[in-house]
Amino acid sequence: MKYQNYLNNVLKLLQDYRDSVNGVKAIYDSDKAKHDRELKDMQGKYTDEYIKEYDSKWRASNNYKDMLDKERAKKQKLANHNLDIIKIRLINIFKLL
C-alpha cells in the first residue's frame, strides 16, 4: 500500500528530527554542565555578586535555536511533501466514491 510507505516516510522523518533534537540537547547539557563547574570553581575566589553577574551574562557557546530551526526546516519540507501526496490521493479516492 503506497499510503503506508508515505506515512512511514513521515514517521521516519519525525524520528530523525527527534534524534536531532536529542543530540542538540546533549550538546547543550554538556555546555551548561561546563558552565556550572566554572561557577562552582569560582566559589570562594570571587564575590557572590560577581558570580551572579557572571552567571546572568552567560550565553551558550552555540546558537541552539538556529541549529534546531535548520534541522526542522529540512525535515518539515520532506514531511509536508509526503503528507501532500497522501492528501491528494485520498481526495482522489473520495471523488471516485
mmCIF file of N, CA and C in Angstrom:
data_model
loop_
_atom_site.group_PDB
_atom_site.id
_atom_site.type_symbol
_atom_site.label_atom_id
_atom_site.label_comp_id
_atom_site.label_asym_id
_atom_site.label_seq_id
_atom_site.Cartn_x
_atom_site.Cartn_y
_atom_site.Cartn_z
ATOM 1 N N MET A 1 0.841 -1.180 0.000
ATOM 2 C CA MET A 1 0.000 0.000 0.000
ATOM 3 C C MET A 1 0.888 1.247 0.000
ATOM 4 N N LYS A 2 0.693 2.103 -0.972
ATOM 5 C CA LYS A 2 1.548 3.282 -1.116
ATOM 6 C C LYS A 2 1.363 4.264 0.035
ATOM 7 N N TYR A 3 0.150 4.346 0.584
ATOM 8 C CA TYR A 3 -0.096 5.274 1.693
ATOM 9 C C TYR A 3 0.785 4.936 2.881
ATOM 10 N N GLN A 4 0.919 3.657 3.119
ATOM 11 C CA GLN A 4 1.750 3.239 4.248
ATOM 12 C C GLN A 4 3.208 3.650 4.023
ATOM 13 N N ASN A 5 3.678 3.567 2.795
ATOM 14 C CA ASN A 5 5.054 3.993 2.503
ATOM 15 C C ASN A 5 5.222 5.482 2.778
ATOM 16 N N TYR A 6 4.266 6.295 2.323
ATOM 17 C CA TYR A 6 4.349 7.736 2.567
ATOM 18 C C TYR A 6 4.266 8.036 4.062
ATOM 19 N N LEU A 7 3.366 7.343 4.748
ATOM 20 C CA LEU A 7 3.233 7.547 6.188
ATOM 21 C C LEU A 7 4.497 7.106 6.916
ATOM 22 N N ASN A 8 5.079 5.994 6.490
ATOM 23 C CA ASN A 8 6.336 5.535 7.098
ATOM 24 C C ASN A 8 7.452 6.542 6.873
ATOM 25 N N ASN A 9 7.460 7.183 5.690
ATOM 26 C CA ASN A 9 8.456 8.226 5.429
ATOM 27 C C ASN A 9 8.292 9.393 6.397
ATOM 28 N N VAL A 10 7.045 9.797 6.634
ATOM 29 C CA VAL A 10 6.777 10.892 7.565
ATOM 30 C C VAL A 10 7.220 10.498 8.974
ATOM 31 N N LEU A 11 6.876 9.299 9.387
ATOM 32 C CA LEU A 11 7.267 8.840 10.726
ATOM 33 C C LEU A 11 8.783 8.756 10.861
ATOM 34 N N LYS A 12 9.463 8.319 9.821
ATOM 35 C CA LYS A 12 10.927 8.255 9.852
ATOM 36 C C LYS A 12 11.530 9.652 9.990
ATOM 37 N N LEU A 13 10.950 10.621 9.258
ATOM 38 C CA LEU A 13 11.433 11.999 9.364
ATOM 39 C C LEU A 13 11.224 12.548 10.771
ATOM 40 N N LEU A 14 10.088 12.231 11.360
ATOM 41 C CA LEU A 14 9.822 12.687 12.729
ATOM 42 C C LEU A 14 10.795 12.050 13.718
ATOM 43 N N GLN A 15 11.091 10.785 13.526
ATOM 44 C CA GLN A 15 12.061 10.119 14.398
ATOM 45 C C GLN A 15 13.460 10.714 14.217
ATOM 46 N N ASP A 16 13.828 10.994 12.978
ATOM 47 C CA ASP A 16 15.131 11.628 12.720
ATOM 48 C C ASP A 16 15.207 12.997 13.386
ATOM 49 N N TYR A 17 14.114 13.742 13.298
ATOM 50 C CA TYR A 17 14.086 15.067 13.922
ATOM 51 C C TYR A 17 14.201 14.940 15.441
ATOM 52 N N ARG A 18 13.482 13.974 16.012
ATOM 53 C CA ARG A 18 13.574 13.746 17.461
ATOM 54 C C ARG A 18 15.010 13.427 17.854
ATOM 55 N N ASP A 19 15.677 12.585 17.068
ATOM 56 C CA ASP A 19 17.069 12.240 17.358
ATOM 57 C C ASP A 19 17.970 13.465 17.253
ATOM 58 N N SER A 20 17.690 14.335 16.283
ATOM 59 C CA SER A 20 18.470 15.569 16.136
ATOM 60 C C SER A 20 18.281 16.475 17.347
ATOM 61 N N VAL A 21 17.037 16.593 17.793
ATOM 62 C CA VAL A 21 16.750 17.422 18.968
ATOM 63 C C VAL A 21 17.448 16.850 20.191
ATOM 64 N N ASN A 22 17.410 15.539 20.343
ATOM 65 C CA ASN A 22 18.097 14.910 21.478
ATOM 66 C C ASN A 22 19.605 15.140 21.410
ATOM 67 N N GLY A 23 20.162 15.142 20.200
ATOM 68 C CA GLY A 23 21.592 15.417 20.044
ATOM 69 C C GLY A 23 21.940 16.844 20.431
ATOM 70 N N VAL A 24 21.106 17.781 20.009
ATOM 71 C CA VAL A 24 21.337 19.189 20.368
ATOM 72 C C VAL A 24 21.185 19.366 21.874
ATOM 73 N N LYS A 25 20.205 18.681 22.466
ATOM 74 C CA LYS A 25 20.010 18.770 23.915
ATOM 75 C C LYS A 25 21.242 18.247 24.649
ATOM 76 N N ALA A 26 21.824 17.165 24.172
ATOM 77 C CA ALA A 26 23.021 16.617 24.812
ATOM 78 C C ALA A 26 24.180 17.613 24.746
ATOM 79 N N ILE A 27 24.330 18.278 23.606
ATOM 80 C CA ILE A 27 25.383 19.285 23.465
ATOM 81 C C ILE A 27 25.135 20.445 24.424
ATOM 82 N N TYR A 28 23.875 20.894 24.510
ATOM 83 C CA TYR A 28 23.540 21.990 25.420
ATOM 84 C C TYR A 28 23.789 21.578 26.869
ATOM 85 N N ASP A 29 23.356 20.372 27.229
ATOM 86 C CA ASP A 29 23.557 19.908 28.606
ATOM 87 C C ASP A 29 25.034 19.874 28.966
ATOM 88 N N SER A 30 25.861 19.470 28.036
ATOM 89 C CA SER A 30 27.307 19.453 28.260
ATOM 90 C C SER A 30 27.837 20.870 28.449
ATOM 91 N N ASP A 31 27.378 21.780 27.607
ATOM 92 C CA ASP A 31 27.770 23.190 27.695
ATOM 93 C C ASP A 31 27.356 23.783 29.045
ATOM 94 N N LYS A 32 26.133 23.477 29.450
ATOM 95 C CA LYS A 32 25.604 24.000 30.725
ATOM 96 C C LYS A 32 26.363 23.395 31.910
ATOM 97 N N ALA A 33 26.677 22.109 31.835
ATOM 98 C CA ALA A 33 27.430 21.458 32.914
ATOM 99 C C ALA A 33 28.814 22.083 33.068
ATOM 100 N N LYS A 34 29.443 22.417 31.952
ATOM 101 C CA LYS A 34 30.752 23.081 31.989
ATOM 102 C C LYS A 34 30.632 24.433 32.684
ATOM 103 N N HIS A 35 29.583 25.176 32.344
ATOM 104 C CA HIS A 35 29.364 26.481 32.973
ATOM 105 C C HIS A 35 29.117 26.324 34.476
ATOM 106 N N ASP A 36 28.329 25.318 34.840
ATOM 107 C CA ASP A 36 28.051 25.083 36.260
ATOM 108 C C ASP A 36 29.321 24.734 37.029
ATOM 109 N N ARG A 37 30.218 23.970 36.380
ATOM 110 C CA ARG A 37 31.510 23.656 37.027
ATOM 111 C C ARG A 37 32.335 24.930 37.219
ATOM 112 N N GLU A 38 32.299 25.807 36.202
ATOM 113 C CA GLU A 38 33.025 27.077 36.320
ATOM 114 C C GLU A 38 32.491 27.890 37.500
ATOM 115 N N LEU A 39 31.174 27.936 37.628
ATOM 116 C CA LEU A 39 30.577 28.674 38.744
ATOM 117 C C LEU A 39 30.988 28.075 40.081
ATOM 118 N N LYS A 40 30.993 26.755 40.144
ATOM 119 C CA LYS A 40 31.381 26.089 41.383
ATOM 120 C C LYS A 40 32.841 26.384 41.723
ATOM 121 N N ASP A 41 33.689 26.397 40.702
ATOM 122 C CA ASP A 41 35.108 26.697 40.921
ATOM 123 C C ASP A 41 35.324 28.145 41.364
ATOM 124 N N MET A 42 34.406 29.019 40.996
ATOM 125 C CA MET A 42 34.523 30.436 41.359
ATOM 126 C C MET A 42 34.180 30.694 42.832
ATOM 127 N N GLN A 43 33.449 29.760 43.430
ATOM 128 C CA GLN A 43 33.057 29.930 44.829
ATOM 129 C C GLN A 43 34.303 30.065 45.704
ATOM 130 N N GLY A 44 34.300 31.076 46.550
ATOM 131 C CA GLY A 44 35.429 31.309 47.444
ATOM 132 C C GLY A 44 36.537 32.156 46.824
ATOM 133 N N LYS A 45 36.578 32.227 45.500
ATOM 134 C CA LYS A 45 37.599 33.033 44.835
ATOM 135 C C LYS A 45 37.052 34.408 44.452
ATOM 136 N N TYR A 46 35.756 34.463 44.211
ATOM 137 C CA TYR A 46 35.107 35.708 43.796
ATOM 138 C C TYR A 46 33.914 35.970 44.694
ATOM 139 N N THR A 47 33.453 37.214 44.675
ATOM 140 C CA THR A 47 32.286 37.560 45.496
ATOM 141 C C THR A 47 31.030 36.951 44.889
ATOM 142 N N ASP A 48 30.025 36.774 45.746
ATOM 143 C CA ASP A 48 28.749 36.215 45.281
ATOM 144 C C ASP A 48 28.101 37.111 44.232
ATOM 145 N N GLU A 49 28.248 38.412 44.389
ATOM 146 C CA GLU A 49 27.664 39.346 43.421
ATOM 147 C C GLU A 49 28.307 39.161 42.041
ATOM 148 N N TYR A 50 29.632 39.021 42.026
ATOM 149 C CA TYR A 50 30.330 38.837 40.755
ATOM 150 C C TYR A 50 29.915 37.512 40.099
ATOM 151 N N ILE A 51 29.779 36.472 40.907
ATOM 152 C CA ILE A 51 29.383 35.163 40.378
ATOM 153 C C ILE A 51 27.979 35.233 39.792
ATOM 154 N N LYS A 52 27.069 35.921 40.486
ATOM 155 C CA LYS A 52 25.702 36.074 39.964
ATOM 156 C C LYS A 52 25.696 36.861 38.662
ATOM 157 N N GLU A 53 26.496 37.904 38.600
ATOM 158 C CA GLU A 53 26.578 38.709 37.378
ATOM 159 C C GLU A 53 27.169 37.879 36.234
ATOM 160 N N TYR A 54 28.213 37.136 36.528
ATOM 161 C CA TYR A 54 28.839 36.273 35.526
ATOM 162 C C TYR A 54 27.837 35.235 35.012
ATOM 163 N N ASP A 55 27.076 34.681 35.927
ATOM 164 C CA ASP A 55 26.080 33.679 35.553
ATOM 165 C C ASP A 55 24.970 34.293 34.702
ATOM 166 N N SER A 56 24.537 35.488 35.045
ATOM 167 C CA SER A 56 23.439 36.117 34.294
ATOM 168 C C SER A 56 23.867 36.523 32.882
ATOM 169 N N LYS A 57 25.158 36.768 32.683
ATOM 170 C CA LYS A 57 25.656 37.164 31.362
ATOM 171 C C LYS A 57 26.065 35.974 30.502
ATOM 172 N N TRP A 58 26.032 34.787 31.074
ATOM 173 C CA TRP A 58 26.472 33.604 30.345
ATOM 174 C C TRP A 58 25.542 33.301 29.183
ATOM 175 N N ARG A 59 26.120 33.002 28.063
ATOM 176 C CA ARG A 59 25.393 32.553 26.877
ATOM 177 C C ARG A 59 26.067 31.281 26.383
ATOM 178 N N ALA A 60 25.271 30.376 25.907
ATOM 179 C CA ALA A 60 25.806 29.110 25.410
ATOM 180 C C ALA A 60 26.760 29.368 24.240
ATOM 181 N N SER A 61 27.713 28.477 24.065
ATOM 182 C CA SER A 61 28.720 28.672 23.021
ATOM 183 C C SER A 61 28.146 28.465 21.615
ATOM 184 N N ASN A 62 27.017 27.784 21.512
ATOM 185 C CA ASN A 62 26.370 27.551 20.214
ATOM 186 C C ASN A 62 25.005 28.235 20.196
ATOM 187 N N ASN A 63 24.539 28.516 19.006
ATOM 188 C CA ASN A 63 23.195 29.047 18.852
ATOM 189 C C ASN A 63 22.273 27.851 18.598
ATOM 190 N N TYR A 64 21.735 27.298 19.678
ATOM 191 C CA TYR A 64 20.951 26.077 19.596
ATOM 192 C C TYR A 64 19.633 26.290 18.852
ATOM 193 N N LYS A 65 19.065 27.471 18.963
ATOM 194 C CA LYS A 65 17.822 27.758 18.256
ATOM 195 C C LYS A 65 18.028 27.646 16.751
ATOM 196 N N ASP A 66 19.117 28.213 16.245
ATOM 197 C CA ASP A 66 19.401 28.117 14.810
ATOM 198 C C ASP A 66 19.648 26.674 14.383
ATOM 199 N N MET A 67 20.332 25.931 15.231
ATOM 200 C CA MET A 67 20.588 24.526 14.912
ATOM 201 C C MET A 67 19.269 23.765 14.769
ATOM 202 N N LEU A 68 18.349 24.000 15.698
ATOM 203 C CA LEU A 68 17.061 23.313 15.652
ATOM 204 C C LEU A 68 16.204 23.804 14.492
ATOM 205 N N ASP A 69 16.240 25.101 14.232
ATOM 206 C CA ASP A 69 15.451 25.657 13.121
ATOM 207 C C ASP A 69 15.892 25.081 11.777
ATOM 208 N N LYS A 70 17.185 24.953 11.564
ATOM 209 C CA LYS A 70 17.694 24.389 10.308
ATOM 210 C C LYS A 70 17.260 22.938 10.151
ATOM 211 N N GLU A 71 17.379 22.194 11.221
ATOM 212 C CA GLU A 71 17.000 20.780 11.173
ATOM 213 C C GLU A 71 15.492 20.640 10.942
ATOM 214 N N ARG A 72 14.715 21.463 11.620
ATOM 215 C CA ARG A 72 13.260 21.431 11.464
ATOM 216 C C ARG A 72 12.867 21.766 10.032
ATOM 217 N N ALA A 73 13.503 22.758 9.443
ATOM 218 C CA ALA A 73 13.170 23.172 8.081
ATOM 219 C C ALA A 73 13.427 22.038 7.087
ATOM 220 N N LYS A 74 14.545 21.334 7.262
ATOM 221 C CA LYS A 74 14.854 20.227 6.357
ATOM 222 C C LYS A 74 13.807 19.122 6.461
ATOM 223 N N LYS A 75 13.509 18.717 7.672
ATOM 224 C CA LYS A 75 12.574 17.605 7.878
ATOM 225 C C LYS A 75 11.143 18.008 7.523
ATOM 226 N N GLN A 76 10.778 19.247 7.837
ATOM 227 C CA GLN A 76 9.410 19.692 7.602
ATOM 228 C C GLN A 76 9.084 19.709 6.109
ATOM 229 N N LYS A 77 10.021 20.144 5.302
ATOM 230 C CA LYS A 77 9.790 20.205 3.856
ATOM 231 C C LYS A 77 9.492 18.816 3.300
ATOM 232 N N LEU A 78 10.297 17.834 3.686
ATOM 233 C CA LEU A 78 10.096 16.467 3.209
ATOM 234 C C LEU A 78 8.815 15.852 3.766
ATOM 235 N N ALA A 79 8.543 16.093 5.039
ATOM 236 C CA ALA A 79 7.321 15.543 5.648
ATOM 237 C C ALA A 79 6.087 16.147 4.995
ATOM 238 N N ASN A 80 6.090 17.449 4.767
ATOM 239 C CA ASN A 80 4.940 18.095 4.122
ATOM 240 C C ASN A 80 4.726 17.553 2.716
ATOM 241 N N HIS A 81 5.797 17.276 2.002
ATOM 242 C CA HIS A 81 5.678 16.713 0.656
ATOM 243 C C HIS A 81 4.954 15.364 0.704
ATOM 244 N N ASN A 82 5.375 14.503 1.630
ATOM 245 C CA ASN A 82 4.732 13.194 1.759
ATOM 246 C C ASN A 82 3.282 13.319 2.194
ATOM 247 N N LEU A 83 2.998 14.226 3.121
ATOM 248 C CA LEU A 83 1.619 14.429 3.571
ATOM 249 C C LEU A 83 0.746 14.986 2.453
ATOM 250 N N ASP A 84 1.309 15.865 1.635
ATOM 251 C CA ASP A 84 0.549 16.409 0.500
ATOM 252 C C ASP A 84 0.189 15.308 -0.492
ATOM 253 N N ILE A 85 1.109 14.401 -0.742
ATOM 254 C CA ILE A 85 0.825 13.287 -1.652
ATOM 255 C C ILE A 85 -0.309 12.431 -1.092
ATOM 256 N N ILE A 86 -0.245 12.126 0.196
ATOM 257 C CA ILE A 86 -1.313 11.335 0.827
ATOM 258 C C ILE A 86 -2.640 12.070 0.709
ATOM 259 N N LYS A 87 -2.644 13.356 0.979
ATOM 260 C CA LYS A 87 -3.874 14.152 0.915
ATOM 261 C C LYS A 87 -4.473 14.129 -0.493
ATOM 262 N N ILE A 88 -3.653 14.335 -1.498
ATOM 263 C CA ILE A 88 -4.135 14.343 -2.887
ATOM 264 C C ILE A 88 -4.725 12.985 -3.252
ATOM 265 N N ARG A 89 -4.046 11.933 -2.881
ATOM 266 C CA ARG A 89 -4.535 10.589 -3.210
ATOM 267 C C ARG A 89 -5.835 10.275 -2.482
ATOM 268 N N LEU A 90 -5.960 10.699 -1.237
ATOM 269 C CA LEU A 90 -7.210 10.473 -0.502
ATOM 270 C C LEU A 90 -8.363 11.265 -1.112
ATOM 271 N N ILE A 91 -8.084 12.493 -1.497
ATOM 272 C CA ILE A 91 -9.121 13.303 -2.148
ATOM 273 C C ILE A 91 -9.583 12.625 -3.428
ATOM 274 N N ASN A 92 -8.642 12.122 -4.218
ATOM 275 C CA ASN A 92 -8.998 11.432 -5.447
ATOM 276 C C ASN A 92 -9.817 10.171 -5.199
ATOM 277 N N ILE A 93 -9.491 9.456 -4.148
ATOM 278 C CA ILE A 93 -10.258 8.240 -3.814
ATOM 279 C C ILE A 93 -11.689 8.620 -3.455
ATOM 280 N N PHE A 94 -11.873 9.639 -2.642
ATOM 281 C CA PHE A 94 -13.222 10.013 -2.221
ATOM 282 C C PHE A 94 -14.040 10.628 -3.359
ATOM 283 N N LYS A 95 -13.354 11.187 -4.355
ATOM 284 C CA LYS A 95 -14.064 11.690 -5.531
ATOM 285 C C LYS A 95 -14.643 10.537 -6.336
ATOM 286 N N LEU A 96 -13.951 9.411 -6.319
ATOM 287 C CA LEU A 96 -14.414 8.238 -7.074
ATOM 288 C C LEU A 96 -15.608 7.556 -6.405
ATOM 289 N N LEU A 97 -15.769 7.749 -5.126
ATOM 290 C CA LEU A 97 -16.873 7.082 -4.404
ATOM 291 C C LEU A 97 -18.175 7.735 -4.619
#
